[in-house]
PDB file of C-alpha atoms (C1' of nucleotides) in Angstrom:
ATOM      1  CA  UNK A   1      -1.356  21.343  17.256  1.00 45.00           C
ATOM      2  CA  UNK A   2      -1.846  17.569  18.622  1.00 43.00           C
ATOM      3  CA  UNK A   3       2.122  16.156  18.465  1.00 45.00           C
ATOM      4  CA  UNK A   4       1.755  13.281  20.347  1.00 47.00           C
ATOM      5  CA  UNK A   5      -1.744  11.736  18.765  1.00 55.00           C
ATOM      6  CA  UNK A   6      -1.156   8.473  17.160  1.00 60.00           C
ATOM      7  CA  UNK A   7      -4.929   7.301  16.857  1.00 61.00           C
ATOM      8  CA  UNK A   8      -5.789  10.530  14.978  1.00 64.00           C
ATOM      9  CA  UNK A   9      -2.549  10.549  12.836  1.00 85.00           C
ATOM     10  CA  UNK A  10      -3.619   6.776  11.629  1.00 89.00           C
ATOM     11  CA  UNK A  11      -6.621   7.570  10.037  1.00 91.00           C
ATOM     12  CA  UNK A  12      -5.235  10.782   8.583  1.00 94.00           C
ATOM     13  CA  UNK A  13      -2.362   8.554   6.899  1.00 95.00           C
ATOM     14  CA  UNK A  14      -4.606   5.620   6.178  1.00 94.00           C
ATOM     15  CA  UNK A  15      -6.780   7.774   4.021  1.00 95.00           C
ATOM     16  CA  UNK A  16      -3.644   8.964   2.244  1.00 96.00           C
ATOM     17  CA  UNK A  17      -2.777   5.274   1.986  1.00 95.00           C
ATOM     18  CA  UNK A  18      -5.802   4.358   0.354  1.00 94.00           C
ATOM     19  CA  UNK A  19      -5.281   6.928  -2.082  1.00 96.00           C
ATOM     20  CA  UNK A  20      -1.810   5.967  -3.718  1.00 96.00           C
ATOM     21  CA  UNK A  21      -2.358   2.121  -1.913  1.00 94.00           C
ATOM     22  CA  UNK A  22      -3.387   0.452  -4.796  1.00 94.00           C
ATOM     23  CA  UNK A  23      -1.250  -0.649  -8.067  1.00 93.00           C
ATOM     24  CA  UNK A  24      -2.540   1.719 -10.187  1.00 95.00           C
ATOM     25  CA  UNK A  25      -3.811   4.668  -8.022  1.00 96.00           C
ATOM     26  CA  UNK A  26      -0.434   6.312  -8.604  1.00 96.00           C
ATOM     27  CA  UNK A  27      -0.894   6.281 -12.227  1.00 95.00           C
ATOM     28  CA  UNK A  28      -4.244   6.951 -12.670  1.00 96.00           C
ATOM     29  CA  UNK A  29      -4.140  10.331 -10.393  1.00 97.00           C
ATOM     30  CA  UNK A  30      -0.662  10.859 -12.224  1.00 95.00           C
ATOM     31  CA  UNK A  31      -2.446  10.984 -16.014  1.00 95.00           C
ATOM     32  CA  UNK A  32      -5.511  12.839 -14.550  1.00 96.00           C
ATOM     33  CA  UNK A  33      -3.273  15.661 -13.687  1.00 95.00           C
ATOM     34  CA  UNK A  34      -3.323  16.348 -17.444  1.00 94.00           C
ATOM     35  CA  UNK A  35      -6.762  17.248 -17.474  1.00 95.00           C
ATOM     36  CA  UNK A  36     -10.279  15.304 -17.543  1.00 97.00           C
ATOM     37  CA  UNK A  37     -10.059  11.920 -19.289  1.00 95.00           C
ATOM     38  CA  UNK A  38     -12.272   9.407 -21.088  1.00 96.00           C
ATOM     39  CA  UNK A  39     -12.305   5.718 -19.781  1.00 95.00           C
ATOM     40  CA  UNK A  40     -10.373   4.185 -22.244  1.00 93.00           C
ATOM     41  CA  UNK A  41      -8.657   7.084 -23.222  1.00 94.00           C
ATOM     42  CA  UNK A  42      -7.023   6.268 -19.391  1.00 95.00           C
ATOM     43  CA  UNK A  43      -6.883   2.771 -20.294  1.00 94.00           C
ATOM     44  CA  UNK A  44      -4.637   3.533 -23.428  1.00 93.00           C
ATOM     45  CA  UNK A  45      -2.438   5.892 -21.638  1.00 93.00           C
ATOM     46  CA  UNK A  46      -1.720   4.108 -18.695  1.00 92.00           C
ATOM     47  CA  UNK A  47      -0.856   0.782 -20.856  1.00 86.00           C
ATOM     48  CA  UNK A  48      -1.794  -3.006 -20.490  1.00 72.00           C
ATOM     49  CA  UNK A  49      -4.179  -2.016 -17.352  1.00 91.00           C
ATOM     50  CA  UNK A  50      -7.436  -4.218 -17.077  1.00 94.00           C
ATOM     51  CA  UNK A  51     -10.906  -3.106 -17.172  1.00 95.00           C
ATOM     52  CA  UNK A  52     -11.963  -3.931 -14.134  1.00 94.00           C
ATOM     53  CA  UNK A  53      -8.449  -3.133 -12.694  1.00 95.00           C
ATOM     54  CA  UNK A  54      -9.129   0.527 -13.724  1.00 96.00           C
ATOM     55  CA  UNK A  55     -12.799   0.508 -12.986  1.00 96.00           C
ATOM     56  CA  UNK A  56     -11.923  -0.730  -9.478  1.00 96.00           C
ATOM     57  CA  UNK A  57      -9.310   2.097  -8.794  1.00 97.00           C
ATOM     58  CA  UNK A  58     -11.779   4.949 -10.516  1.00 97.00           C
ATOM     59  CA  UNK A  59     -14.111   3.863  -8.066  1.00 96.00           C
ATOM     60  CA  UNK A  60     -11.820   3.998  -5.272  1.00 95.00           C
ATOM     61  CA  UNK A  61     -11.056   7.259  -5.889  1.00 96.00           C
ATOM     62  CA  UNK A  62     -14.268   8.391  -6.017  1.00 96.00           C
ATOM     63  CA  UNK A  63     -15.532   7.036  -3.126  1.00 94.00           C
ATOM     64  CA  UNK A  64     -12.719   9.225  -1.139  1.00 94.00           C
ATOM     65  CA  UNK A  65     -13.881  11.801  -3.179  1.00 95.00           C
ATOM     66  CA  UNK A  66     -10.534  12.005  -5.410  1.00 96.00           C
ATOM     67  CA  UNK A  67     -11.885  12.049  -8.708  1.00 97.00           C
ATOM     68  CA  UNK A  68     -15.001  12.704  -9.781  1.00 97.00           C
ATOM     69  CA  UNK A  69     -16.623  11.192 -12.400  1.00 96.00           C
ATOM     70  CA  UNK A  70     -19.053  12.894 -15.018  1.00 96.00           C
ATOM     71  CA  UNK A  71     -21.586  11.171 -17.262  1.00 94.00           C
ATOM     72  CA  UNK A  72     -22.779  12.357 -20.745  1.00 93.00           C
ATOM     73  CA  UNK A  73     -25.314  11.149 -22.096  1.00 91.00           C
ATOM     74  CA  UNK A  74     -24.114  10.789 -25.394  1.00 91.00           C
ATOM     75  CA  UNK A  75     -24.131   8.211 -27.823  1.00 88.00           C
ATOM     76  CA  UNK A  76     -22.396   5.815 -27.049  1.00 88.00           C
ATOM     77  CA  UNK A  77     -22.186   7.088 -23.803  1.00 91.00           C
ATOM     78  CA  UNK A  78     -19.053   8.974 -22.447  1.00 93.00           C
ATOM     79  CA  UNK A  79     -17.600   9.092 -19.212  1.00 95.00           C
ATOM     80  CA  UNK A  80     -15.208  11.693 -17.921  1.00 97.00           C
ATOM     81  CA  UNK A  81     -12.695  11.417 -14.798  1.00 97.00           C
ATOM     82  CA  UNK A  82     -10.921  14.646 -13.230  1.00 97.00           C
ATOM     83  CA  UNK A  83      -9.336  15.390 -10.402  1.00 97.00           C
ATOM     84  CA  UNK A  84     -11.632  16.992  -7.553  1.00 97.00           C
ATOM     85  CA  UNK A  85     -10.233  19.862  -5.703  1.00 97.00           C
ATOM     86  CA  UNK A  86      -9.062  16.858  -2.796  1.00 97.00           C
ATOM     87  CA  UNK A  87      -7.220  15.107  -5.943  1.00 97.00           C
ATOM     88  CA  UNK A  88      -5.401  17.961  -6.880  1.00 97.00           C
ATOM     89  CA  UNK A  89      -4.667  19.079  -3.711  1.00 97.00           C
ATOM     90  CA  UNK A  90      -3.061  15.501  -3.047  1.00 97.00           C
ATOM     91  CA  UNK A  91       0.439  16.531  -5.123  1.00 96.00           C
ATOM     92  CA  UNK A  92       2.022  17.969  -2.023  1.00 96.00           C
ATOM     93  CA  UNK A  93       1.999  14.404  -0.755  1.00 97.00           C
ATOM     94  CA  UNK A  94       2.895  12.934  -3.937  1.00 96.00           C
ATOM     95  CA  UNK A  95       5.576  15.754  -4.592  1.00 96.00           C
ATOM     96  CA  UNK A  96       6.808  14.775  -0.581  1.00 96.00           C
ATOM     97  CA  UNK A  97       7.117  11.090  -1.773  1.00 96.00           C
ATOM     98  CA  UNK A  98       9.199  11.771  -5.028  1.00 95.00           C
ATOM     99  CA  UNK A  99      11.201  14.530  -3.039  1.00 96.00           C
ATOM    100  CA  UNK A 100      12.321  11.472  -0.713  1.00 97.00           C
ATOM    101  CA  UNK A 101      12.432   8.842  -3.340  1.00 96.00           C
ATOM    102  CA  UNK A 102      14.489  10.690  -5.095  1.00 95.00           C
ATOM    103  CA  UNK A 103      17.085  11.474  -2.580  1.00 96.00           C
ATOM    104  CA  UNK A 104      17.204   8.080  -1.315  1.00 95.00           C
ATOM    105  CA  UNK A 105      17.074   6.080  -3.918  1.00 88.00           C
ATOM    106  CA  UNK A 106      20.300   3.066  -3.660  1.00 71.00           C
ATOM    107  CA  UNK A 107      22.814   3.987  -6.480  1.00 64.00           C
ATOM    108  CA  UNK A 108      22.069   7.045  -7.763  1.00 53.00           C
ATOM    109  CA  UNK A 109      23.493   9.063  -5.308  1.00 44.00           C
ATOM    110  CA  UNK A 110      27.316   9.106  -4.811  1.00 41.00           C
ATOM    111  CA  UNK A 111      27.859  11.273  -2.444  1.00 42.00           C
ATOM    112  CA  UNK A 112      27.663   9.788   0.714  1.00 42.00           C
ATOM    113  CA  UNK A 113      27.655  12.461   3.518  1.00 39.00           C
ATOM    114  CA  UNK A 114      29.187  10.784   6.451  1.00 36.00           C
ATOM    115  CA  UNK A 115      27.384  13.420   8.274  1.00 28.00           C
TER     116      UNK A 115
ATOM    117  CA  UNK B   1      16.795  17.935 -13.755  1.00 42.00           C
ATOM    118  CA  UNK B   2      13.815  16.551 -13.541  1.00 41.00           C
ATOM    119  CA  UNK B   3      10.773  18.179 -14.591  1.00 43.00           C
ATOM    120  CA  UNK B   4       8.350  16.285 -16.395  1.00 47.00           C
ATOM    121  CA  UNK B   5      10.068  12.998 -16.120  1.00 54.00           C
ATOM    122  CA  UNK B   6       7.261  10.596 -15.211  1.00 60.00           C
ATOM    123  CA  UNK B   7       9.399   7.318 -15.158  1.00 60.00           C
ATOM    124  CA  UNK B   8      11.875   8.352 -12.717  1.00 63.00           C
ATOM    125  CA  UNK B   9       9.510  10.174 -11.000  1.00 84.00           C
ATOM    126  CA  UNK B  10       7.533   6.786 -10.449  1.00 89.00           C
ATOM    127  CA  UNK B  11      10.433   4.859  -9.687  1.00 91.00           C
ATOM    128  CA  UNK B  12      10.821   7.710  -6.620  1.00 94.00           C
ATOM    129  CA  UNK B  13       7.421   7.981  -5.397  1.00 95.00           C
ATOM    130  CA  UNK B  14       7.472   3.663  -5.298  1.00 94.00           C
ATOM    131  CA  UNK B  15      10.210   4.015  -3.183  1.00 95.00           C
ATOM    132  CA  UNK B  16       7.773   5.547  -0.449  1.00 96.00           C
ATOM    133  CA  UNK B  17       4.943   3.337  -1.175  1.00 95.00           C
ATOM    134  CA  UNK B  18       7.050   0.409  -0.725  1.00 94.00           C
ATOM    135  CA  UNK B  19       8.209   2.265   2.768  1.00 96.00           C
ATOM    136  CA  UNK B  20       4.566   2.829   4.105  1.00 96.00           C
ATOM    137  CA  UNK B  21       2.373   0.363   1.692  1.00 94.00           C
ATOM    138  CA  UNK B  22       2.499  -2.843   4.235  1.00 94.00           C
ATOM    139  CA  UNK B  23      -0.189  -3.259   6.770  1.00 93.00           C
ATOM    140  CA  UNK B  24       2.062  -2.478   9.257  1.00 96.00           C
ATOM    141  CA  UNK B  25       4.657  -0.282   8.121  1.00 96.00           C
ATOM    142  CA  UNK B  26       3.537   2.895   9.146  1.00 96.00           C
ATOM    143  CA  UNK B  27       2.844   1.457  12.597  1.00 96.00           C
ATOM    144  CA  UNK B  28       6.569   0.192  12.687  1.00 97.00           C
ATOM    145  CA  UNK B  29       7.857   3.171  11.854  1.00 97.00           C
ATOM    146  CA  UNK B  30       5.787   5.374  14.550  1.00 95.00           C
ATOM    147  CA  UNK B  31       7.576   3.457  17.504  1.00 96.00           C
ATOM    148  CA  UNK B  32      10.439   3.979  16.171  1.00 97.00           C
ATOM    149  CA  UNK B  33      10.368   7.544  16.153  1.00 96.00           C
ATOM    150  CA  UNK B  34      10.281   6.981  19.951  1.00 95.00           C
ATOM    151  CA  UNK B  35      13.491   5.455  19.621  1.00 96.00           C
ATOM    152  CA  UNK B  36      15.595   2.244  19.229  1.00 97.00           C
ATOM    153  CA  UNK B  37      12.899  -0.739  20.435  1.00 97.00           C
ATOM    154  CA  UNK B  38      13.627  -4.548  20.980  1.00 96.00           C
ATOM    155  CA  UNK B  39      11.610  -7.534  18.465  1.00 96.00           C
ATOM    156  CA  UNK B  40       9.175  -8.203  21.187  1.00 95.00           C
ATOM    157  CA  UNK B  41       8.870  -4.491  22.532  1.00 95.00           C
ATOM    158  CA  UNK B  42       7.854  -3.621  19.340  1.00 96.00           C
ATOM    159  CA  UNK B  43       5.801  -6.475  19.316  1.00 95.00           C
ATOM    160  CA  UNK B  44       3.464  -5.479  22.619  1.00 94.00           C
ATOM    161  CA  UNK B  45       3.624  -2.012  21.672  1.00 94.00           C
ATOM    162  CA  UNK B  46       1.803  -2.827  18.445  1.00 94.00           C
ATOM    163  CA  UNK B  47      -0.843  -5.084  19.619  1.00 88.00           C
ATOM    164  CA  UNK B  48      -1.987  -8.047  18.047  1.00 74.00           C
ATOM    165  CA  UNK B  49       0.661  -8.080  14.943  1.00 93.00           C
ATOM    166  CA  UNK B  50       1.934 -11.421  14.771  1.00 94.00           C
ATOM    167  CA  UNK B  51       5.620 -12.266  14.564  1.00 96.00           C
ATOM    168  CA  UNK B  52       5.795 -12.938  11.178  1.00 96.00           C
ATOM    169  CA  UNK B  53       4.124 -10.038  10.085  1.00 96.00           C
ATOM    170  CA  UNK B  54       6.305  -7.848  12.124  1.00 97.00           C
ATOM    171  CA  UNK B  55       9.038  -9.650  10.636  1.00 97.00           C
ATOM    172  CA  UNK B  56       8.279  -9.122   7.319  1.00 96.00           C
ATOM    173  CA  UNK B  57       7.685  -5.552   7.857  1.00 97.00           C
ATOM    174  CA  UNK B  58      11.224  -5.352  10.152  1.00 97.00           C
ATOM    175  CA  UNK B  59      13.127  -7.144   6.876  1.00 96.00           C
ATOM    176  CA  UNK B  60      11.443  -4.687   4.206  1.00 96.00           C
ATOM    177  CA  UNK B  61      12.391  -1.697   5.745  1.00 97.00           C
ATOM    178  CA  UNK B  62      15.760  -2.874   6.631  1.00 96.00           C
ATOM    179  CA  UNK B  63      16.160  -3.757   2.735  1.00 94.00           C
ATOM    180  CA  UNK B  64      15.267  -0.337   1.768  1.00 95.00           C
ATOM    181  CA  UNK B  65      17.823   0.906   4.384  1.00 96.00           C
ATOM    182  CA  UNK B  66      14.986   2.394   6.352  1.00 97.00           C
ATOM    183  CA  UNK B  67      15.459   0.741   9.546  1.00 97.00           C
ATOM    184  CA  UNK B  68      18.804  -0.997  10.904  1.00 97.00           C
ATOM    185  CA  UNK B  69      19.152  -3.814  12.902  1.00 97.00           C
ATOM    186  CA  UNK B  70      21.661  -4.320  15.772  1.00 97.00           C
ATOM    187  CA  UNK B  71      22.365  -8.074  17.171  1.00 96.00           C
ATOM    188  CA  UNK B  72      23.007  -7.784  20.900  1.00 95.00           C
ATOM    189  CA  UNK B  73      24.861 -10.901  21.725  1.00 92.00           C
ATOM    190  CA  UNK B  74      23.954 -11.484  25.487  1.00 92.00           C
ATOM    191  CA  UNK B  75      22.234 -14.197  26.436  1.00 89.00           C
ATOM    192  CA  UNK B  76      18.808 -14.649  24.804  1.00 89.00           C
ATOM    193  CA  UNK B  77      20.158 -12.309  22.366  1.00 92.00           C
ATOM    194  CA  UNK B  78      18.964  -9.347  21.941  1.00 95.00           C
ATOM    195  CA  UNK B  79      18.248  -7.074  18.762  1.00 97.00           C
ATOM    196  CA  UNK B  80      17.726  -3.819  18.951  1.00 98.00           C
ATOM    197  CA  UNK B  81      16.170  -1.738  15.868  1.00 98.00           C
ATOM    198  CA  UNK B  82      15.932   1.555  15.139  1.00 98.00           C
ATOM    199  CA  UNK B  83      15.274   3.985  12.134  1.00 98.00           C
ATOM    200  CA  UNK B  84      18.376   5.480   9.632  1.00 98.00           C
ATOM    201  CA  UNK B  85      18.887   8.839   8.447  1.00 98.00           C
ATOM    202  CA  UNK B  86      16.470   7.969   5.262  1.00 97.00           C
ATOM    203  CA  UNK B  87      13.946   6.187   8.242  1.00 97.00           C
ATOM    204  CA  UNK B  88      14.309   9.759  10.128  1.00 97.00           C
ATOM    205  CA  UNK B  89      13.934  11.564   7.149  1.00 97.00           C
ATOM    206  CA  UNK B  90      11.007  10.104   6.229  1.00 97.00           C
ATOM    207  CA  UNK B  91       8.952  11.564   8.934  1.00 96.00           C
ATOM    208  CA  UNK B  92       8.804  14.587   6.132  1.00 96.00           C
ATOM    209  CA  UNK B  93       6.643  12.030   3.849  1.00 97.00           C
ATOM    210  CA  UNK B  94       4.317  10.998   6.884  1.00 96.00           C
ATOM    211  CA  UNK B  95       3.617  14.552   7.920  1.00 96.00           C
ATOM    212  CA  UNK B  96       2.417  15.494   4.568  1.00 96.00           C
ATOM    213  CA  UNK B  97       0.090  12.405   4.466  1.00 96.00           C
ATOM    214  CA  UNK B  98      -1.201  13.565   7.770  1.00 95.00           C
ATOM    215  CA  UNK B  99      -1.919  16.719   6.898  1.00 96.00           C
ATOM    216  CA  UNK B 100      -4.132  15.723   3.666  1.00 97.00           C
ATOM    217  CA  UNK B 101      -5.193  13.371   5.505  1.00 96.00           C
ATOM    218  CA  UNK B 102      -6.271  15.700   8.354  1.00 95.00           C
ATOM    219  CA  UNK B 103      -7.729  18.558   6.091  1.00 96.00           C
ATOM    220  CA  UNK B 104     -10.071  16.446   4.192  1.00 94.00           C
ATOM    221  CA  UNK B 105     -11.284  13.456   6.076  1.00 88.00           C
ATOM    222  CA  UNK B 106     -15.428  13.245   5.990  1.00 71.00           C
ATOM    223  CA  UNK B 107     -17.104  15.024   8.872  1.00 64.00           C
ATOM    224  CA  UNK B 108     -14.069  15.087  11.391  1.00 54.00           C
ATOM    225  CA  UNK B 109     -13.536  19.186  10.287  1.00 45.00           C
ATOM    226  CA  UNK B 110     -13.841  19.634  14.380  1.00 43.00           C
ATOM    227  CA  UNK B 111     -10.817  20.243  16.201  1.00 42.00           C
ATOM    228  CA  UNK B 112     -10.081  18.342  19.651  1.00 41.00           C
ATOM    229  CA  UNK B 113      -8.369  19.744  22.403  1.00 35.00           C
ATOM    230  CA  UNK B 114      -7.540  23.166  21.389  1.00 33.00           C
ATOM    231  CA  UNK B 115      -5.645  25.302  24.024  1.00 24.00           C
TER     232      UNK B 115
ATOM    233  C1'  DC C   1     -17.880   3.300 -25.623  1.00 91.64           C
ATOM    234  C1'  DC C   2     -18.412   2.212 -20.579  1.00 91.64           C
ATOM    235  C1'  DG C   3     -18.254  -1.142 -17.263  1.00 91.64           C
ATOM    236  C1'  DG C   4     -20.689  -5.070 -14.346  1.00 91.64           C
ATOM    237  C1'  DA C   5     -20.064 -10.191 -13.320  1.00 91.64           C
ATOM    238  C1'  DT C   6     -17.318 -13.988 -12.726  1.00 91.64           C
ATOM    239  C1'  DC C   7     -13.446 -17.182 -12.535  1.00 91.64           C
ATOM    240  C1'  DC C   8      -8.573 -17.638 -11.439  1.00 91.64           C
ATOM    241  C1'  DG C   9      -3.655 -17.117 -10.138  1.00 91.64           C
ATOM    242  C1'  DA C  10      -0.486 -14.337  -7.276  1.00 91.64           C
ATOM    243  C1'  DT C  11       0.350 -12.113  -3.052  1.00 91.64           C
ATOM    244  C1'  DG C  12      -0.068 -10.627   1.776  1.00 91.64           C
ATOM    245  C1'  DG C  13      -1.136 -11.172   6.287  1.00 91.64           C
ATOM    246  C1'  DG C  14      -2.371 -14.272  10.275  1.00 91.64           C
ATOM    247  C1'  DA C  15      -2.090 -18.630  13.373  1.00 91.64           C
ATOM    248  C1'  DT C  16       0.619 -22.248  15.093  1.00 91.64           C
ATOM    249  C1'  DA C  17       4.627 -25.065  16.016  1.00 91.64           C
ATOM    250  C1'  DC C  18       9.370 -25.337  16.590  1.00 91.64           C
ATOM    251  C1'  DT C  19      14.492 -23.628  17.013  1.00 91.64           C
ATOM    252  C1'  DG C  20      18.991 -21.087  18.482  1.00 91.64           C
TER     253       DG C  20
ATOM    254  C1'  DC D   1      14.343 -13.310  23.536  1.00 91.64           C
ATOM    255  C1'  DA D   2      14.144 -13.432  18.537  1.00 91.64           C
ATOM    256  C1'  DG D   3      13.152 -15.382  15.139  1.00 91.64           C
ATOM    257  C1'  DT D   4      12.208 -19.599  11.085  1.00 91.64           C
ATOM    258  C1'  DA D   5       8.957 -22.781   8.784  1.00 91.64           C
ATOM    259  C1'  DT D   6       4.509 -24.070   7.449  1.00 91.64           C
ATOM    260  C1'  DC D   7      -0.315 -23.982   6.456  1.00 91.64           C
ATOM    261  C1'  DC D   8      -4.446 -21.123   5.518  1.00 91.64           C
ATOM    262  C1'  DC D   9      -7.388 -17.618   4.131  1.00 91.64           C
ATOM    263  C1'  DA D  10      -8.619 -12.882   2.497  1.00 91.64           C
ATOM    264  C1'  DT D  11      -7.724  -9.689  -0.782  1.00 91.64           C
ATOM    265  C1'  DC D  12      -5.821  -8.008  -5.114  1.00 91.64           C
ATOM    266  C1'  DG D  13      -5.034  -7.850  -9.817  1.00 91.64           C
ATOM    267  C1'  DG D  14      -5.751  -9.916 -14.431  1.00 91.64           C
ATOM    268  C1'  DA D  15      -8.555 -12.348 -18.187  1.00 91.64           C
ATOM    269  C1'  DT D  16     -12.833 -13.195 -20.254  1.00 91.64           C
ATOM    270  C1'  DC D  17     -17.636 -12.922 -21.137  1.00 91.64           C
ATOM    271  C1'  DC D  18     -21.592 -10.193 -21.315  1.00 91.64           C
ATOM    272  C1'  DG D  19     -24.936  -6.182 -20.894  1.00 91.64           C
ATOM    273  C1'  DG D  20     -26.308  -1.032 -21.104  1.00 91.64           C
TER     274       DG D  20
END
DNA sequence: CCGGATCCGATGGGATACTG
DNA sequence: CAGTATCCCATCGGATCCGG
């Protein structure tokens, strides 16, 4: 496997930074993880987020193919958001970040191995 | 333990975005995989970042504990940084971005250099 | 109900000049 | 060599209005 690539390795990170990058991107994959939402079903669950500050990370995620997003043609119209198969497959990096986070994180850990 | 804790858990994984969400961040950290580097050899080595950019990105990391900074004091000084245990440790996080990254980036499925 | 359009304040990153 | 201080602009995120 290439070890020593850095070029390569930048765009493979970048798109993973893109992903979680954003304010909300976290939080919006996090809730979709519970199954296929409505807009403002997301809207609700994720808090005081804006319209267009949730429109704007949907659609960022679905241009790298994250989420997709489903149209019925209902009255009024509804919109659902799931995770593709990319989406889902992005825990192991989230699950890497919290794994890290978690041991790191200033205070709660006592136990300082002096190594 | 932890298990469907979504506060903590967000508290954890914004640890790591705060580590690898500036510009320049995960650029920082690369070099310094390659070991301890001085202001300005970090500086070439990264191109065109300017210096307060790289300082900004020097003084988060070193806040988070990621990266520690050593004052030299010949004459000009010199300060030498290089990565912690947590900075190390975090190669774990990077390599899991890489591989997402790697697996589903649009069209570049081909492999390069394969021995 | 979904979300596009627009204005606005906060923030981040870059260029330049100057200092210890 | 290693920054600090300052100004500037691009982008982001939020609020509001409006249309499908």
């Amino acid at each position: 496997m290439s070890s020593s690539e850095d070029s390569m390795c930048r765009a493979a990170v970048d798109e993973a930074l893109q992903t979680v990058g954003g304010k909300w991107s976290y939080d919006v994959i996090s809730r979709l993880y519970y199954g296929p939402q409505r807009f403002n079903q997301l809207r609700r669950a994720l808090g005081g987020i804006t319209v267009k500050s949730l429109t704007d990370a949907l659609r960022q995620l679905e241009r790298q193919g994250v989420v997709h997003r489903e149209v019925i043609p209902t009255y009024p119209v509804n919109v659902e958001y799931s995770l593709t198969e990319k989406g889902r497959d992005f825990r192991a990096v989230l699950f890497q970040m919290r794994a890290w986070g978690e041991k790191w994180l200033p205070g709660e850990k006592d136990e300082k191995a002096e190594g």
